[in-house]
Amino acid sequence: MEGMLSQEEIDALLEQTREVATSGDPTGGMASEQDVKLYDFKRPEKFSREQLRSLERVHERLARLLSTSLSSYIRTNVNVKLESVTPLSYQDYVYSLPQPTLIEIVELPPLPGPAVIEVNPSVVFPLFEQMTGGRSGGDTLLRPLTDIELNVFQKLLERVLQCVAETWHEVVPVRPVMTRAEQDPQFAQVVPV
C-alpha cells in the first residue's frame, strides 16, 4: 500500500521523538533560522541597537500599510506615523494610558502569550464619526464606547490585525485573533503587574 509506513519506519520515528524529548531540544537537533529569546516585560532589559532598528523597520512598514489600508476602508486620508520604539514595563505602559481607552487583547499564534492594541479616544471618536458618515472635527467627550460603537469599530480592528499579520510575516508568520476588548486599562491585565 502506497503512503503507509512500515513498522520499522514507525519505530524509527518513535525513537527520534524520544531522543528529542529527552534532549529537551524542540528543533530535533536542527539549527533554527532565528533564535527566540523570552522577554520579561515586568523587568525590561535593554534591547540592542540592532534589535531596536529591526523593530522600528517592522513598525514603520506597519504604519505605511495601515495608512493605505485604513484610508481605503474609511474613504478619507489617514496618516499613521511611528513615534518611537521604547521598551518599558507593562505596568508603566498601563499607567500611561488614558481612561477610558479602547484596548484589544490579541493572541498571535504561534507566539506564546497575548498582545495588546490600544486605540486612544482622540483617535477612536473621529474615526467612528467618519465611518458612520458624521462630520469630523467636532469636540468629543472622553467617554466609554457604547456596544454599538464597539461593534462597528471591531471591523476596523480586524483590518488592523490583517496589516499586523502581513507586516510580521517576514519575521514570524502570525495569525492574530481578537480575544476581548476592554476600555479600562486596569482590567486589561495580560501580564501580572
mmCIF file of C-alpha atoms in Angstrom:
data_model
loop_
_atom_site.group_PDB
_atom_site.id
_atom_site.type_symbol
_atom_site.label_atom_id
_atom_site.label_comp_id
_atom_site.label_asym_id
_atom_site.label_seq_id
_atom_site.Cartn_x
_atom_site.Cartn_y
_atom_site.Cartn_z
ATOM 1 C CA MET A 1 0.000 0.000 0.000
ATOM 2 C CA GLU A 2 1.360 3.310 -1.049
ATOM 3 C CA GLY A 3 1.583 6.024 1.634
ATOM 4 C CA MET A 4 1.625 3.609 4.581
ATOM 5 C CA LEU A 5 4.589 3.402 6.952
ATOM 6 C CA SER A 6 6.182 0.098 7.761
ATOM 7 C CA GLN A 7 6.619 -0.974 11.376
ATOM 8 C CA GLU A 8 10.356 -0.305 11.017
ATOM 9 C CA GLU A 9 9.716 3.300 9.876
ATOM 10 C CA ILE A 10 7.230 3.856 12.722
ATOM 11 C CA ASP A 11 9.771 2.563 15.264
ATOM 12 C CA ALA A 12 12.452 4.873 13.816
ATOM 13 C CA LEU A 13 10.129 7.894 14.113
ATOM 14 C CA LEU A 14 9.217 6.995 17.699
ATOM 15 C CA GLU A 15 12.897 6.647 18.586
ATOM 16 C CA GLN A 16 13.622 10.100 17.123
ATOM 17 C CA THR A 17 10.750 11.550 19.148
ATOM 18 C CA ARG A 18 12.077 10.001 22.354
ATOM 19 C CA GLU A 19 15.568 11.396 21.650
ATOM 20 C CA VAL A 20 14.167 14.899 21.122
ATOM 21 C CA ALA A 21 12.043 14.652 24.286
ATOM 22 C CA THR A 22 14.971 13.540 26.448
ATOM 23 C CA SER A 23 17.399 16.068 24.976
ATOM 24 C CA GLY A 24 14.941 18.946 25.513
ATOM 25 C CA ASP A 25 15.659 20.239 22.007
ATOM 26 C CA PRO A 26 12.327 21.050 20.318
ATOM 27 C CA THR A 27 14.015 21.597 16.941
ATOM 28 C CA GLY A 28 15.151 17.979 16.830
ATOM 29 C CA GLY A 29 18.809 18.977 16.717
ATOM 30 C CA MET A 30 18.326 21.116 13.628
ATOM 31 C CA ALA A 31 19.601 24.688 13.755
ATOM 32 C CA SER A 32 16.758 27.191 13.603
ATOM 33 C CA GLU A 33 16.925 30.210 11.344
ATOM 34 C CA GLN A 34 16.279 32.527 14.232
ATOM 35 C CA ASP A 35 16.878 32.011 17.921
ATOM 36 C CA VAL A 36 13.926 33.069 20.034
ATOM 37 C CA LYS A 37 14.601 34.547 23.449
ATOM 38 C CA LEU A 38 11.927 35.028 26.101
ATOM 39 C CA TYR A 39 11.490 38.644 27.185
ATOM 40 C CA ASP A 40 10.182 39.649 30.607
ATOM 41 C CA PHE A 41 8.090 42.821 30.240
ATOM 42 C CA LYS A 42 7.837 43.144 34.036
ATOM 43 C CA ARG A 43 11.589 43.789 34.149
ATOM 44 C CA PRO A 44 12.534 45.169 30.746
ATOM 45 C CA GLU A 45 16.104 44.706 29.657
ATOM 46 C CA LYS A 46 17.871 46.891 27.180
ATOM 47 C CA PHE A 47 17.404 45.956 23.554
ATOM 48 C CA SER A 48 20.463 46.204 21.356
ATOM 49 C CA ARG A 49 20.527 48.996 18.794
ATOM 50 C CA GLU A 50 20.204 46.410 16.039
ATOM 51 C CA GLN A 51 17.079 44.928 17.654
ATOM 52 C CA LEU A 52 15.518 48.379 18.097
ATOM 53 C CA ARG A 53 16.268 49.254 14.453
ATOM 54 C CA SER A 54 14.667 45.991 13.337
ATOM 55 C CA LEU A 55 11.547 46.722 15.412
ATOM 56 C CA GLU A 56 11.432 50.253 14.011
ATOM 57 C CA ARG A 57 11.637 48.965 10.419
ATOM 58 C CA VAL A 58 8.828 46.463 11.005
ATOM 59 C CA HIS A 59 6.603 49.061 12.662
ATOM 60 C CA GLU A 60 7.365 51.747 10.064
ATOM 61 C CA ARG A 61 6.222 49.269 7.418
ATOM 62 C CA LEU A 62 3.118 48.569 9.531
ATOM 63 C CA ALA A 63 2.407 52.327 9.748
ATOM 64 C CA ARG A 64 2.637 52.683 5.941
ATOM 65 C CA LEU A 65 0.422 49.652 5.402
ATOM 66 C CA LEU A 66 -2.134 50.920 7.952
ATOM 67 C CA SER A 67 -2.191 54.358 6.292
ATOM 68 C CA THR A 68 -3.068 52.798 2.945
ATOM 69 C CA SER A 69 -5.496 50.186 4.265
ATOM 70 C CA LEU A 70 -7.399 52.469 6.631
ATOM 71 C CA SER A 71 -7.592 55.279 4.055
ATOM 72 C CA SER A 72 -9.315 52.965 1.596
ATOM 73 C CA TYR A 73 -11.541 51.458 4.308
ATOM 74 C CA ILE A 74 -12.972 54.690 5.713
ATOM 75 C CA ARG A 75 -12.577 56.672 2.469
ATOM 76 C CA THR A 76 -10.567 59.544 3.806
ATOM 77 C CA ASN A 77 -6.887 60.301 4.164
ATOM 78 C CA VAL A 78 -5.391 58.505 7.187
ATOM 79 C CA ASN A 79 -1.769 59.117 8.122
ATOM 80 C CA VAL A 80 -0.271 56.618 10.582
ATOM 81 C CA LYS A 81 3.185 57.532 11.852
ATOM 82 C CA LEU A 82 5.553 55.661 14.163
ATOM 83 C CA GLU A 83 6.510 57.923 17.052
ATOM 84 C CA SER A 84 9.102 55.733 18.740
ATOM 85 C CA VAL A 85 10.034 52.243 19.825
ATOM 86 C CA THR A 86 10.636 52.432 23.552
ATOM 87 C CA PRO A 87 10.938 49.409 25.846
ATOM 88 C CA LEU A 88 9.131 49.841 29.156
ATOM 89 C CA SER A 89 7.446 47.633 31.708
ATOM 90 C CA TYR A 90 3.833 46.619 31.148
ATOM 91 C CA GLN A 91 2.892 48.318 34.427
ATOM 92 C CA ASP A 92 4.347 51.639 33.246
ATOM 93 C CA TYR A 93 2.550 51.199 29.930
ATOM 94 C CA VAL A 94 -0.830 50.568 31.583
ATOM 95 C CA TYR A 95 -0.444 53.555 33.904
ATOM 96 C CA SER A 96 0.357 55.817 30.926
ATOM 97 C CA LEU A 97 -2.942 55.035 29.163
ATOM 98 C CA PRO A 98 -5.914 57.418 29.351
ATOM 99 C CA GLN A 99 -9.121 56.204 30.895
ATOM 100 C CA PRO A 100 -11.289 55.245 29.086
ATOM 101 C CA THR A 101 -9.397 53.931 26.067
ATOM 102 C CA LEU A 102 -10.025 51.095 23.631
ATOM 103 C CA ILE A 103 -7.770 48.125 24.372
ATOM 104 C CA GLU A 104 -7.979 44.988 22.267
ATOM 105 C CA ILE A 105 -6.372 41.837 23.694
ATOM 106 C CA VAL A 106 -4.978 39.748 20.844
ATOM 107 C CA GLU A 107 -3.450 36.287 20.579
ATOM 108 C CA LEU A 108 -0.675 35.910 17.985
ATOM 109 C CA PRO A 109 -0.286 32.170 17.359
ATOM 110 C CA PRO A 110 2.251 30.595 17.152
ATOM 111 C CA LEU A 111 3.787 33.129 19.578
ATOM 112 C CA PRO A 112 3.020 32.484 23.253
ATOM 113 C CA GLY A 113 1.062 34.964 25.343
ATOM 114 C CA PRO A 114 -1.274 37.808 24.443
ATOM 115 C CA ALA A 115 -0.566 41.171 22.830
ATOM 116 C CA VAL A 116 -2.339 44.496 23.271
ATOM 117 C CA ILE A 117 -3.536 47.024 20.714
ATOM 118 C CA GLU A 118 -4.598 50.319 22.258
ATOM 119 C CA VAL A 119 -6.516 52.964 20.325
ATOM 120 C CA ASN A 120 -6.655 56.325 22.051
ATOM 121 C CA PRO A 121 -10.077 58.009 22.398
ATOM 122 C CA SER A 122 -8.740 61.014 20.481
ATOM 123 C CA VAL A 123 -8.441 58.639 17.503
ATOM 124 C CA VAL A 124 -11.444 56.373 18.123
ATOM 125 C CA PHE A 125 -14.183 59.004 18.070
ATOM 126 C CA PRO A 126 -13.093 60.906 14.920
ATOM 127 C CA LEU A 127 -12.641 57.577 13.098
ATOM 128 C CA PHE A 128 -16.057 56.427 14.274
ATOM 129 C CA GLU A 129 -17.635 59.687 13.084
ATOM 130 C CA GLN A 130 -16.003 59.292 9.678
ATOM 131 C CA MET A 131 -17.012 55.615 9.396
ATOM 132 C CA THR A 132 -20.660 56.365 10.187
ATOM 133 C CA GLY A 133 -20.979 59.340 7.854
ATOM 134 C CA GLY A 134 -20.803 62.021 10.507
ATOM 135 C CA ARG A 135 -18.828 65.197 10.192
ATOM 136 C CA SER A 136 -15.401 65.039 11.731
ATOM 137 C CA GLY A 137 -13.619 67.794 13.524
ATOM 138 C CA GLY A 138 -16.045 68.336 16.378
ATOM 139 C CA ASP A 139 -15.117 68.134 20.019
ATOM 140 C CA THR A 140 -15.549 64.698 21.538
ATOM 141 C CA LEU A 141 -16.123 63.889 25.147
ATOM 142 C CA LEU A 142 -13.934 61.242 26.701
ATOM 143 C CA ARG A 143 -16.433 58.534 27.491
ATOM 144 C CA PRO A 144 -16.619 54.767 27.149
ATOM 145 C CA LEU A 145 -17.728 53.437 23.783
ATOM 146 C CA THR A 146 -21.242 52.074 23.529
ATOM 147 C CA ASP A 147 -21.817 48.467 22.470
ATOM 148 C CA ILE A 148 -22.830 49.645 19.004
ATOM 149 C CA GLU A 149 -19.697 51.786 18.650
ATOM 150 C CA LEU A 150 -17.541 48.860 19.817
ATOM 151 C CA ASN A 151 -19.167 46.546 17.293
ATOM 152 C CA VAL A 152 -18.607 48.997 14.415
ATOM 153 C CA PHE A 153 -15.004 49.575 15.484
ATOM 154 C CA GLN A 154 -14.277 45.813 15.617
ATOM 155 C CA LYS A 155 -14.366 45.717 11.789
ATOM 156 C CA LEU A 156 -11.677 48.375 11.652
ATOM 157 C CA LEU A 157 -9.586 46.451 14.197
ATOM 158 C CA GLU A 158 -9.885 43.313 12.077
ATOM 159 C CA ARG A 159 -8.343 45.293 9.233
ATOM 160 C CA VAL A 160 -5.558 46.441 11.561
ATOM 161 C CA LEU A 161 -4.849 42.820 12.505
ATOM 162 C CA GLN A 162 -4.646 41.843 8.828
ATOM 163 C CA CYS A 163 -1.959 44.511 8.422
ATOM 164 C CA VAL A 164 -0.139 43.224 11.524
ATOM 165 C CA ALA A 165 -0.127 39.685 10.104
ATOM 166 C CA GLU A 166 1.140 40.877 6.719
ATOM 167 C CA THR A 167 3.861 43.053 8.242
ATOM 168 C CA TRP A 168 5.138 40.457 10.704
ATOM 169 C CA HIS A 169 5.004 37.602 8.172
ATOM 170 C CA GLU A 170 8.646 38.181 7.208
ATOM 171 C CA VAL A 171 9.742 37.931 10.848
ATOM 172 C CA VAL A 172 7.283 35.381 12.272
ATOM 173 C CA PRO A 173 4.154 34.280 10.425
ATOM 174 C CA VAL A 174 1.464 35.133 12.986
ATOM 175 C CA ARG A 175 -2.306 34.630 12.824
ATOM 176 C CA PRO A 176 -3.803 37.396 15.010
ATOM 177 C CA VAL A 177 -7.044 36.579 16.833
ATOM 178 C CA MET A 178 -9.022 39.128 18.868
ATOM 179 C CA THR A 179 -9.906 37.651 22.252
ATOM 180 C CA ARG A 180 -11.558 40.541 24.091
ATOM 181 C CA ALA A 181 -11.930 44.306 24.251
ATOM 182 C CA GLU A 182 -11.542 46.429 27.367
ATOM 183 C CA GLN A 183 -11.990 50.133 27.966
ATOM 184 C CA ASP A 184 -10.386 50.373 31.393
ATOM 185 C CA PRO A 185 -6.614 49.782 31.298
ATOM 186 C CA GLN A 186 -6.704 48.267 34.790
ATOM 187 C CA PHE A 187 -8.927 45.414 33.533
ATOM 188 C CA ALA A 188 -6.729 44.654 30.527
ATOM 189 C CA GLN A 189 -4.198 42.711 32.542
ATOM 190 C CA VAL A 190 -2.341 40.436 30.177
ATOM 191 C CA VAL A 191 0.652 40.023 32.494
ATOM 192 C CA PRO A 192 0.753 40.258 36.281
ATOM 193 C CA VAL A 193 1.707 43.808 37.344
#
